[in-house]
XYZ file of C-alpha atoms in Angstrom:
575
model
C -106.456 41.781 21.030
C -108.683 38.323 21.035
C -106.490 37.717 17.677
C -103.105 38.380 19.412
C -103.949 35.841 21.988
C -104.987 33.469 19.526
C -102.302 33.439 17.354
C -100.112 33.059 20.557
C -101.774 30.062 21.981
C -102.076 28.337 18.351
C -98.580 29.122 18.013
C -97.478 27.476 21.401
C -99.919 24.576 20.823
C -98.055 24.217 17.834
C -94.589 24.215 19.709
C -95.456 21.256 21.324
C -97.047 19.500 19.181
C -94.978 19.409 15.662
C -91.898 16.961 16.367
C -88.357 19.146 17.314
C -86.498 19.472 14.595
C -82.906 17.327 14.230
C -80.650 19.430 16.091
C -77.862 20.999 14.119
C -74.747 18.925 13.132
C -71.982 18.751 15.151
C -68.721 20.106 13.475
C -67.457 19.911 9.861
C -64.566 20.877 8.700
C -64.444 23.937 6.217
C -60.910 24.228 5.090
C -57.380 23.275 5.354
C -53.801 24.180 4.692
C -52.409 22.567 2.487
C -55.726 21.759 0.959
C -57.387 18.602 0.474
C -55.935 16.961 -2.501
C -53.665 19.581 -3.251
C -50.110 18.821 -5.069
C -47.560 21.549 -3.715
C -44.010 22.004 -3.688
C -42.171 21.347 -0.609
C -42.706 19.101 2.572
C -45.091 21.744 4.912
C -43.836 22.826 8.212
C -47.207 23.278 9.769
C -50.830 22.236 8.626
C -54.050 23.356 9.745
C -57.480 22.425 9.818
C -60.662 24.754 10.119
C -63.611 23.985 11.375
C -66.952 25.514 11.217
C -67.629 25.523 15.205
C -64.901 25.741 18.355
C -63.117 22.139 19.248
C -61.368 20.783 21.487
C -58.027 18.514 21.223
C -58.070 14.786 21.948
C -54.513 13.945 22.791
C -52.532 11.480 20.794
C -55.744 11.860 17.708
C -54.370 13.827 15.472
C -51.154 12.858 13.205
C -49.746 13.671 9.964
C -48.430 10.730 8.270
C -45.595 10.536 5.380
C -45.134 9.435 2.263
C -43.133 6.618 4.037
C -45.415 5.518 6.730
C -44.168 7.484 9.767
C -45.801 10.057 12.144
C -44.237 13.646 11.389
C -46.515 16.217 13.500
C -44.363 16.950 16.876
C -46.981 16.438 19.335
C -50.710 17.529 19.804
C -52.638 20.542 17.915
C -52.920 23.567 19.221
C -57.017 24.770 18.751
C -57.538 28.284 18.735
C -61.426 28.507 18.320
C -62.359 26.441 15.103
C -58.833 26.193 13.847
C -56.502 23.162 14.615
C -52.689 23.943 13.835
C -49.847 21.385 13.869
C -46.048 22.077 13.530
C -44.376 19.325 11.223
C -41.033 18.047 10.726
C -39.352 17.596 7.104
C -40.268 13.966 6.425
C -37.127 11.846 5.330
C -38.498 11.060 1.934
C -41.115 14.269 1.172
C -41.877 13.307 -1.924
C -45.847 11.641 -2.176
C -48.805 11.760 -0.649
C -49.397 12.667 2.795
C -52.407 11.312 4.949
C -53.976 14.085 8.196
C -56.219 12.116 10.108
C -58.196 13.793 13.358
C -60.437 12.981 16.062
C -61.860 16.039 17.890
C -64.205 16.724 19.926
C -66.584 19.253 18.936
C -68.436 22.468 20.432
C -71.916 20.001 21.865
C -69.446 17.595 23.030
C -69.881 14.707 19.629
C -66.498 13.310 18.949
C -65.584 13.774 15.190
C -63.445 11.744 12.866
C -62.291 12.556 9.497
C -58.862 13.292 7.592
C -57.483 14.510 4.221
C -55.176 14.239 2.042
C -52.332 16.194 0.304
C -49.261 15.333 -1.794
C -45.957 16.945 -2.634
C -44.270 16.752 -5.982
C -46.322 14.301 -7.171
C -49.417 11.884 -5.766
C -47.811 8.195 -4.316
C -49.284 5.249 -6.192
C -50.556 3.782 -3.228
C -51.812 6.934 0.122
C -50.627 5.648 3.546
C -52.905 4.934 6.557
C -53.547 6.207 9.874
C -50.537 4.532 11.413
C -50.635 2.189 14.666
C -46.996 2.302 17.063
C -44.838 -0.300 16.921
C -45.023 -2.219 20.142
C -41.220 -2.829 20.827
C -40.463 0.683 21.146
C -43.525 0.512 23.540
C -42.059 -1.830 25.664
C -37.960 -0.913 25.402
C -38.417 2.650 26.516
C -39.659 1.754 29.944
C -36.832 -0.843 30.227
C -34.449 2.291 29.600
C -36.327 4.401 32.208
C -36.097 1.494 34.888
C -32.391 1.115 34.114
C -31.998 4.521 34.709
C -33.436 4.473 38.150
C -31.733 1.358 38.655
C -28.353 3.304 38.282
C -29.490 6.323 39.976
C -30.164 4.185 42.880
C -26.726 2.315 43.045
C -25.176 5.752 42.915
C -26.807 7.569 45.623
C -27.205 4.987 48.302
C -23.621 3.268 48.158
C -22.243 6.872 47.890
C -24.211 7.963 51.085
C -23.315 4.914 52.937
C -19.335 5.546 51.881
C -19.268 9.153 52.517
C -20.981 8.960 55.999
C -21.716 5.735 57.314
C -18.516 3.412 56.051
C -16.035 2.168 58.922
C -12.846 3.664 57.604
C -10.918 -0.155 58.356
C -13.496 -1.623 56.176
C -12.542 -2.396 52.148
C -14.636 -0.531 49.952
C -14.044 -2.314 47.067
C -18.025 -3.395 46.922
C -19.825 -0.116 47.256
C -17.026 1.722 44.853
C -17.716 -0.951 42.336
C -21.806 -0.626 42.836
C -21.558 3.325 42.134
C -19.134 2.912 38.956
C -21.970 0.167 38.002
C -25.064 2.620 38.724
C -22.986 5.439 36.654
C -22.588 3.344 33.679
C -26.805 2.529 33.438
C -27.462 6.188 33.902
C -25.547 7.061 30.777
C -26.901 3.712 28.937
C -30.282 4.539 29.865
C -30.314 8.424 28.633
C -28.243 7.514 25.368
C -31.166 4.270 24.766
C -34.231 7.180 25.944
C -32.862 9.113 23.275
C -32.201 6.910 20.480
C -35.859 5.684 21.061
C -37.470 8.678 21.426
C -37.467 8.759 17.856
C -39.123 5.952 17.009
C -41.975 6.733 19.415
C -42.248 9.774 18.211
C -42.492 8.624 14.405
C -44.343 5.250 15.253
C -41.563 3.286 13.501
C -39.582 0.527 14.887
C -36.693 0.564 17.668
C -34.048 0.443 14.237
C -35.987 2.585 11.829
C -34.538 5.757 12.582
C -33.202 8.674 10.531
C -30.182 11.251 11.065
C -33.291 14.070 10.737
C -35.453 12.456 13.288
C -32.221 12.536 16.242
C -31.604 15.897 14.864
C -35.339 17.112 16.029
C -35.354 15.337 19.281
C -31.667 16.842 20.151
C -33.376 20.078 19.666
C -36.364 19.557 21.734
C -36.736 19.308 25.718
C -36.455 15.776 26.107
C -32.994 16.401 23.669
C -31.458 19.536 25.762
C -32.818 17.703 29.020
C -30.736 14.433 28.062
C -27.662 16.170 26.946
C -27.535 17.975 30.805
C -28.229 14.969 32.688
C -25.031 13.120 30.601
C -22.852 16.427 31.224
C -23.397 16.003 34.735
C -22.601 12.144 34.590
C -19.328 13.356 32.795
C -18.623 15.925 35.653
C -19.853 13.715 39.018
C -17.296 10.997 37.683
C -14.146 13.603 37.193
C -15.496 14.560 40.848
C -15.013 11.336 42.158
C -11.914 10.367 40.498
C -9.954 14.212 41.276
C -11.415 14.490 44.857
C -11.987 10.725 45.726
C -15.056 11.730 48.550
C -15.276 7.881 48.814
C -11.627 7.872 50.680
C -12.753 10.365 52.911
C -12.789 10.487 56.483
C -16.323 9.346 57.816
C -17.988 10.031 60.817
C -18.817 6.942 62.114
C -14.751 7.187 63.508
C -16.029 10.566 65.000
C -19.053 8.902 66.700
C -16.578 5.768 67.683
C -14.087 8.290 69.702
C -17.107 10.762 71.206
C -19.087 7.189 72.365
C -15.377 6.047 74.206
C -14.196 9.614 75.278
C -17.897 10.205 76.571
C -18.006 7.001 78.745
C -19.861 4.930 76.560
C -19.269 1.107 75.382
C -16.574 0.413 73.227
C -18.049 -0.092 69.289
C -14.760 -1.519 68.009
C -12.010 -3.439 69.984
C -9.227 -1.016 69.077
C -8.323 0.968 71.793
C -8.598 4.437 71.316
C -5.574 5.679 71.160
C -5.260 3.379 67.455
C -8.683 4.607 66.918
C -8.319 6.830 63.279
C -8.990 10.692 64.220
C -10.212 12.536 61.013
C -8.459 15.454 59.797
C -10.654 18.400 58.585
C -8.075 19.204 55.650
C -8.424 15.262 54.338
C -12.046 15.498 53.854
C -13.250 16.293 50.640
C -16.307 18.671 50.754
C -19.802 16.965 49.829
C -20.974 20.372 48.539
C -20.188 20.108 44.315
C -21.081 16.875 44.790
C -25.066 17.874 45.993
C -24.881 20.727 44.119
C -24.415 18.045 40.591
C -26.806 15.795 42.117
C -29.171 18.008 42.119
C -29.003 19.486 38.430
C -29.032 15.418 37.731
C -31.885 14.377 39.388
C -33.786 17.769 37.641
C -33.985 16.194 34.353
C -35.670 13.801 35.175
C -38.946 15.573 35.360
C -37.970 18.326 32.905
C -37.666 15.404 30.405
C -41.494 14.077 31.249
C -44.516 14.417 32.557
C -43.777 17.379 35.215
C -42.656 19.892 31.442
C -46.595 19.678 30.141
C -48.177 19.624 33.703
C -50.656 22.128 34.941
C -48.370 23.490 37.473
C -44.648 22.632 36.148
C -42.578 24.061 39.025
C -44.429 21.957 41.524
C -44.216 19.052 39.487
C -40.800 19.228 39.057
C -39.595 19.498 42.657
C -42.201 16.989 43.909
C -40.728 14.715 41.150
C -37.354 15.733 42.252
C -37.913 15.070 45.822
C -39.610 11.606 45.037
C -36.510 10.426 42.878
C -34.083 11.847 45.506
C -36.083 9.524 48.365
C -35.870 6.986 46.629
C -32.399 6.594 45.836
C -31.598 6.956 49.347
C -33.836 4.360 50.494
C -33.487 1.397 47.679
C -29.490 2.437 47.542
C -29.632 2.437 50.852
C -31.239 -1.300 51.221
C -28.919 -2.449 47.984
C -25.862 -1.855 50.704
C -27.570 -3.562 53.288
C -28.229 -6.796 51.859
C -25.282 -6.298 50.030
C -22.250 -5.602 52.686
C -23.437 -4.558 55.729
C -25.737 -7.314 56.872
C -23.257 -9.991 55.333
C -20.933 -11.916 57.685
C -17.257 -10.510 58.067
C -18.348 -6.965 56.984
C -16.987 -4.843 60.193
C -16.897 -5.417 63.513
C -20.539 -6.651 64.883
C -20.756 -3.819 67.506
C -20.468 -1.236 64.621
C -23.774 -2.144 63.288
C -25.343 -0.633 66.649
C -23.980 2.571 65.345
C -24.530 2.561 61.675
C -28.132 0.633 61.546
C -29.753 3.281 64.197
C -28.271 6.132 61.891
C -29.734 4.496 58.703
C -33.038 3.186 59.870
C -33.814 6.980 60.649
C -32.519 8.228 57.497
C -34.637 5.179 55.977
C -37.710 6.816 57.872
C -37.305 10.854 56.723
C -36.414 9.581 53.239
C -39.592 7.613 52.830
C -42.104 10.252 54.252
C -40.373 12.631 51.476
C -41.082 9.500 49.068
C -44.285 9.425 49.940
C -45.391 13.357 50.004
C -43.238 13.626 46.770
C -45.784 10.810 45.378
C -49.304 12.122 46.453
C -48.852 15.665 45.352
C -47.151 14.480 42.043
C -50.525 11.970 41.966
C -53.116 14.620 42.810
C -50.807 17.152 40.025
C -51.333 14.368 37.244
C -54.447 12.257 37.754
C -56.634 15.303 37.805
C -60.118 13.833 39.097
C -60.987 11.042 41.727
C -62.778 9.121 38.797
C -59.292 9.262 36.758
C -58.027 7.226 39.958
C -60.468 4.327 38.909
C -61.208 4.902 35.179
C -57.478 5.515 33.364
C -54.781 3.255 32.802
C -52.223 6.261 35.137
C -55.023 6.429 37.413
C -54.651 2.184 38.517
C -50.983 2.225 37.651
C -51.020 4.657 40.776
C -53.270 2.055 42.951
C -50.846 -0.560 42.100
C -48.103 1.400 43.146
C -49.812 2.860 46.274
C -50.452 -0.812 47.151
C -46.939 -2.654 46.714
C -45.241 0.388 48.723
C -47.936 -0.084 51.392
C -46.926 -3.374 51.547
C -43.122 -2.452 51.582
C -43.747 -0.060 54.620
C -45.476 -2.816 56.254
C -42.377 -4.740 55.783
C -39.755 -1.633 56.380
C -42.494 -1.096 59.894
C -40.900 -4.731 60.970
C -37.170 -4.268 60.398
C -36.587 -0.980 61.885
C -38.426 -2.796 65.061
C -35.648 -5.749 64.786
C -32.959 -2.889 64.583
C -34.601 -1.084 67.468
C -34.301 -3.759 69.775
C -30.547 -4.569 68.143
C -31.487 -7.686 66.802
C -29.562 -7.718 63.274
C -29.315 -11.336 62.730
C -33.030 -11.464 61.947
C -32.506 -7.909 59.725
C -31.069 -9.481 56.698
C -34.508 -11.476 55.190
C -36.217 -8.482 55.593
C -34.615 -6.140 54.734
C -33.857 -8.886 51.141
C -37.991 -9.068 50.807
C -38.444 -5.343 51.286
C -35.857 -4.465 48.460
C -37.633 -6.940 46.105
C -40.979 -5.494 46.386
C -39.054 -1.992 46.101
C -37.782 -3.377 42.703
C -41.362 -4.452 41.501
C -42.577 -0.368 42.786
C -39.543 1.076 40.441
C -40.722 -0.944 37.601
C -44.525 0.411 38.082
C -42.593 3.584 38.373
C -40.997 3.350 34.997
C -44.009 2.243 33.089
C -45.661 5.200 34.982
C -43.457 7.304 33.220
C -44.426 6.183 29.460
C -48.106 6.572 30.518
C -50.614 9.066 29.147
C -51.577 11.298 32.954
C -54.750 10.969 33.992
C -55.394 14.488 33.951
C -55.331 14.583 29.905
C -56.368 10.449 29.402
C -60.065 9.924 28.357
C -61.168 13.492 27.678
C -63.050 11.573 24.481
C -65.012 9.075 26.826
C -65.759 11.965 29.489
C -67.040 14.647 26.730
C -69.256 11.687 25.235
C -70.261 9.745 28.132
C -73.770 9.422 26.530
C -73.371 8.298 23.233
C -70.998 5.431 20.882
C -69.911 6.703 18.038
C -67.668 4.282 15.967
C -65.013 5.417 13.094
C -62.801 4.123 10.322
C -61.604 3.949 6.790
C -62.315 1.483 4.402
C -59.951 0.901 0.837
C -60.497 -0.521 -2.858
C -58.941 -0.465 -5.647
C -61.171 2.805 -6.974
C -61.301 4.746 -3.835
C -60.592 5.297 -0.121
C -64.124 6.451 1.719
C -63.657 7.933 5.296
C -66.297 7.886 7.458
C -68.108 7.777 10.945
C -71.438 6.693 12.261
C -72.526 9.051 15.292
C -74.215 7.749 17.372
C -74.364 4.062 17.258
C -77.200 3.133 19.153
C -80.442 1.391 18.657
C -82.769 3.286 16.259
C -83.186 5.052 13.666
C -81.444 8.209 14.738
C -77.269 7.137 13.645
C -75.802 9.504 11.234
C -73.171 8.324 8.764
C -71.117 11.522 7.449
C -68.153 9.948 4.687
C -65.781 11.193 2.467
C -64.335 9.766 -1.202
C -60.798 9.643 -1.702
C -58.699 8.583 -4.620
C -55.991 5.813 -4.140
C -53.492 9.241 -4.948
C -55.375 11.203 -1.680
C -57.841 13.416 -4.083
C -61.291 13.805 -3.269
C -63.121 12.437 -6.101
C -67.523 12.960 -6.677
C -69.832 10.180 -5.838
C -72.439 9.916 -8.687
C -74.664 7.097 -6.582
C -74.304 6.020 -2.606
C -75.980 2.348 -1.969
C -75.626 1.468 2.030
C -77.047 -1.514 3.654
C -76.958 -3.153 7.332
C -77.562 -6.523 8.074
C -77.310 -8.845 11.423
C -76.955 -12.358 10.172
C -77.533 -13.598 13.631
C -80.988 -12.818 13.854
C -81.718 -13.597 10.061
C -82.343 -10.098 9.209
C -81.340 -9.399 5.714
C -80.020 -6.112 4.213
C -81.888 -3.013 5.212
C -81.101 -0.218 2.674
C -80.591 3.164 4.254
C -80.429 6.284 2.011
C -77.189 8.617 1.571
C -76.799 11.427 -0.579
C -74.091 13.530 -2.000
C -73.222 16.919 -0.679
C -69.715 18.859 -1.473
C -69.080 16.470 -4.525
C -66.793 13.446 -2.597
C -69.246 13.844 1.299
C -72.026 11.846 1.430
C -74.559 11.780 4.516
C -77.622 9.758 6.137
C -79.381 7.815 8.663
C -78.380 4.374 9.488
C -80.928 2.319 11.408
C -80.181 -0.378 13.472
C -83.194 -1.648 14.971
C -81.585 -4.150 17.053
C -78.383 -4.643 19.039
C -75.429 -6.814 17.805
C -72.958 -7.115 15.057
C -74.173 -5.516 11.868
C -72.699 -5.596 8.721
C -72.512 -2.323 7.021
C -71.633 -2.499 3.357
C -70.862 0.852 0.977
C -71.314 0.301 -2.783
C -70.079 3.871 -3.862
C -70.413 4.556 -7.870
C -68.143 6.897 -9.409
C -69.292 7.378 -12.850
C -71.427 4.568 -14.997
C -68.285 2.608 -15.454
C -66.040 2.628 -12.030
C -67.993 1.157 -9.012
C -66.729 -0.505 -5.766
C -68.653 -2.464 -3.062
C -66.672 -1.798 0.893
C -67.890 -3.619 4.134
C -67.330 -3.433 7.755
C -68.593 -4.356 11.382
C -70.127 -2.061 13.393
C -71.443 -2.727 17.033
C -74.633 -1.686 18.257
C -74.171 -2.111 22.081
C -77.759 -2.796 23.868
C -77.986 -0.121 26.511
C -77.616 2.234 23.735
């Protein structure tokens, strides 16, 4: 029994005091379809990648690239344990090699870089590279989106106002002229979302776009989505022209003849008895009208964010109810400073019907703005810290603050039309329109932005440790490879793989890697790498001190074909 215990206490002594082992590596990947450096027949329609341990997706990482340079993968993997699957489209030109390049985030929580390569018909003389967007597109699809909401807003608001609020004496010329204006952006903007849609999803530029590639985003969401809001653009202007609601009779005349008849002061100098009385069979019924409105406004949010969200009905009819308020509000302000407030418009005792009615319309339509706003904020930022630490999260700060400061501003002029004071109204009501217009373009780059909800799931899973990627070319080989962690030590793995120009993996008969950090005079430190799998090689890096170091990769294929590769790599100090 004295043995037993012993053996157990020399066995825990011995626990504690030989050094932990390295813990096991974080994950590798085991196969994939097509396979690495495979030559097969036709352009693939999906491709896969298996690992050897569960992983997760980081959005916007992973992409299959062309013989010709563009993205083909339509949207994110899908990970089903250790497998990562990808649907493609036919590439334009399928002949060549084809690049896969990944960033995932594996089962401990290490993020992991890598890629492959495969080829159809025939290897390319020269293998793409991971490919970077093109910046226009970047920058011309939120213009679209903000002319779209430019339009919707000159169509709802001026048709409100003539529907309800217009004094039927009064030429509405201005208004029709405003909505015909606010049509035509609508159906620039979806046909410009479209064409570009494309591009962004290829990574090509604005003109660099294929009959194939409109062909696959006609048949997807955004596509279907598009082609319904245009129908209804179609329909709403048949609508106006066979029914013509903006002749109709409005009830500002009823209000005129029940404020005389009751007693009350006279709002235009008529006497009553001129005074127009509407007849019930000349007014054209607002109902098809909504009822269009409605199905427009929709696909909006079916053709964005509120489609992937974690709760798409909500999203949708939040969104819906936020683009709805705010077409009645900035239309609303456009007809203001437009007409209304302007000398000569009507009568100056009509205003004291028409600015009471609007101001509270103003008010019901901006608390729907607003509760449309949070819950679609709270829906898409996900966290508090998203609020602070993602590009959506301080686009929505920014946007919370300017329409504070546009309520503070709105707070003012419905006190000026309170106290029927309308000859002050008019450089308010300008200011508060312009800040409105600076809101809708924060709303339209809002749009194009990655929701805080999905953005930085890299930085959150590896909020501990620097890891640093990339992939380095000669004229012998292409090596792929990351360094995880970076930090200061001798405890940085480098894990690489050995490409051909062509995208074959190709053995490593020798690995020499050094680091140096000229600024502090310290000369190449050799660090030892060896071969595993034929074209992997791995080892500890050591970087004993923070800074710049220059990594350098002399790989030797065979005693005659050698090639030396460098890069940068930053060692940050608190690591």
């Amino acid at each position: 029994m004295r043995r037993w215990v012993g053996a157990l206490v020399a066995g825990l002594c011995l626990a504690f005091l030989v050094p932990a082992a390295p813990a096991s590596a974080h994950a590798a990947l085991v196969s994939t379809t097509p396979e690495q450096g495979s030559v097969i027949g036709s352009s693939p329609t999906k491709v896969s990648l298996t690992f050897n341990e569960p992983v997760r997706v980081i959005p916007g990482k992973t992409q299959v690239i062309a013989p010709d340079g563009k993205r083909i993968n339509t949207g994110d993997p899908v990970a089903s344990g250790g497998t990562l699957s990808l649907d493609v489209r036919p590439a334009d030109h399928p002949l060549g090699t084809y690049l896969v390049s990944y960033r995932i985030i594996s089962a401990d929580g290490h993020p992991l870089s890598g890629g492959f390569m495969f080829s159809v018909g025939a290897p390319s003389q020269t293998a793409p590279s991971a490919l970077e967007d093109d910046p226009t597109v970047g920058v011309l699809m939120p213009v679209a989106r903000y002319a779209g909401y430019v339009g919707l807003t000159l169509v709802v608001g001026p048709l409100l106002f003539l529907t309800v609020l217009w004094p039927r004496r009064t030429p509405t010329r201005g208004p029709t002229r405003l909505v015909r204006v606010g049509l035509g952006l609508i159906a620039a903007s979806t046909v410009a979302s479209f064409w570009l849609q494309a591009p962004y999803t290829s990574g090509a530029g604005p003109l660099d776009v294929s009959a194939t590639e409109l062909r696959e985003v006609a048949l997807s969401s955004f596509g279907l989505w598009s082609a319904v809001r245009l129908v209804v653009l179609a329909a709403v202007v048949v609508l106006l022209r066979v029914r013509s609601p903006l002749r109709a009779a409005h009830p500002v005349a009823v209000r005129e003849r029940v404020l005389v008849g009751a007693g009350g002061p006279p709002v235009l100098d008529q006497p009553p008895a001129e005074r127009p009385v509407p007849r019930p069979g000349h007014r054209a019924s607002p109902v098809p009208l909504l009822l269009l409105g409605g199905v427009g406004l929709l696909t909006w949010p079916l053709s964005g964010h509120a489609a992937a969200s974690p709760m798409p009905p909500v999203s949708a009819v939040a969104d819906t109810v936020h683009l709805a308020s705010m077409a009645v509000w900035l239309g609303g302000l456009v007809v203001l400073v437009g007409f209304v407030l302007r000398k000569g418009w009507a009568d100056r005792r009509a205003l004291g019907v028409v600015l009471p009615v609007w101001s509270r319309w103003a008010a019901v339509a901006v608390c729907w703005l607003v509760l449309g706003g949070v819950v679609q904020a709270v829906i898409e930022i996900g966290g508090v810290s998203a609020l602070f630490d993602t590009r959506y999260g301080l686009l929505i700060l920014a946007k919370a603050g300017l329409l504070g400061a546009v309520l503070a501003v709105a707070f003012f002029s419905r006190r000026l039309v309170m106290r029927r004071l309308p000859d002050r109204l008019g450089r308010l009501v300008a200011a508060e329109l312009g800040l409105a217009a600076i809101v809708l373009a924060a709303s339209s780059v809002l749009v194009q932005t990655t929701p805080g909800r999905s953005a930085d799931i890299e930085a959150q899973a590896a909020a501990d440790a620097v890891g640093y990627s990339t992939t380095l070319n000669s004229s012998l080989f292409s090596v792929q490879f990351e360094i995880f962690p970076v930090q200061i030590g001798e405890n940085n793995t480098l894990h690489a793989f050995v490409y051909t120009p062509a995208g074959k993996p190709v053995e490593v008969a020798e690995w020499r890697v050094t680091a140096a950090l000229p600024d502090k005079g310290i000369p190449p430190i050799p660090n030892e790498v060896v071969s595993i799998r034929g074209n992997q090689g791995i080892g500890a890096i050591t970087f004993p001190y923070p800074g710049e170091w220059e990594l350098t990769l002399t790989i030797r294929l065979d005693d005659l074909n050698q090639a030396t590769v460098k890069t940068t790599v930053d060692v940050p100090a608190g690591a």
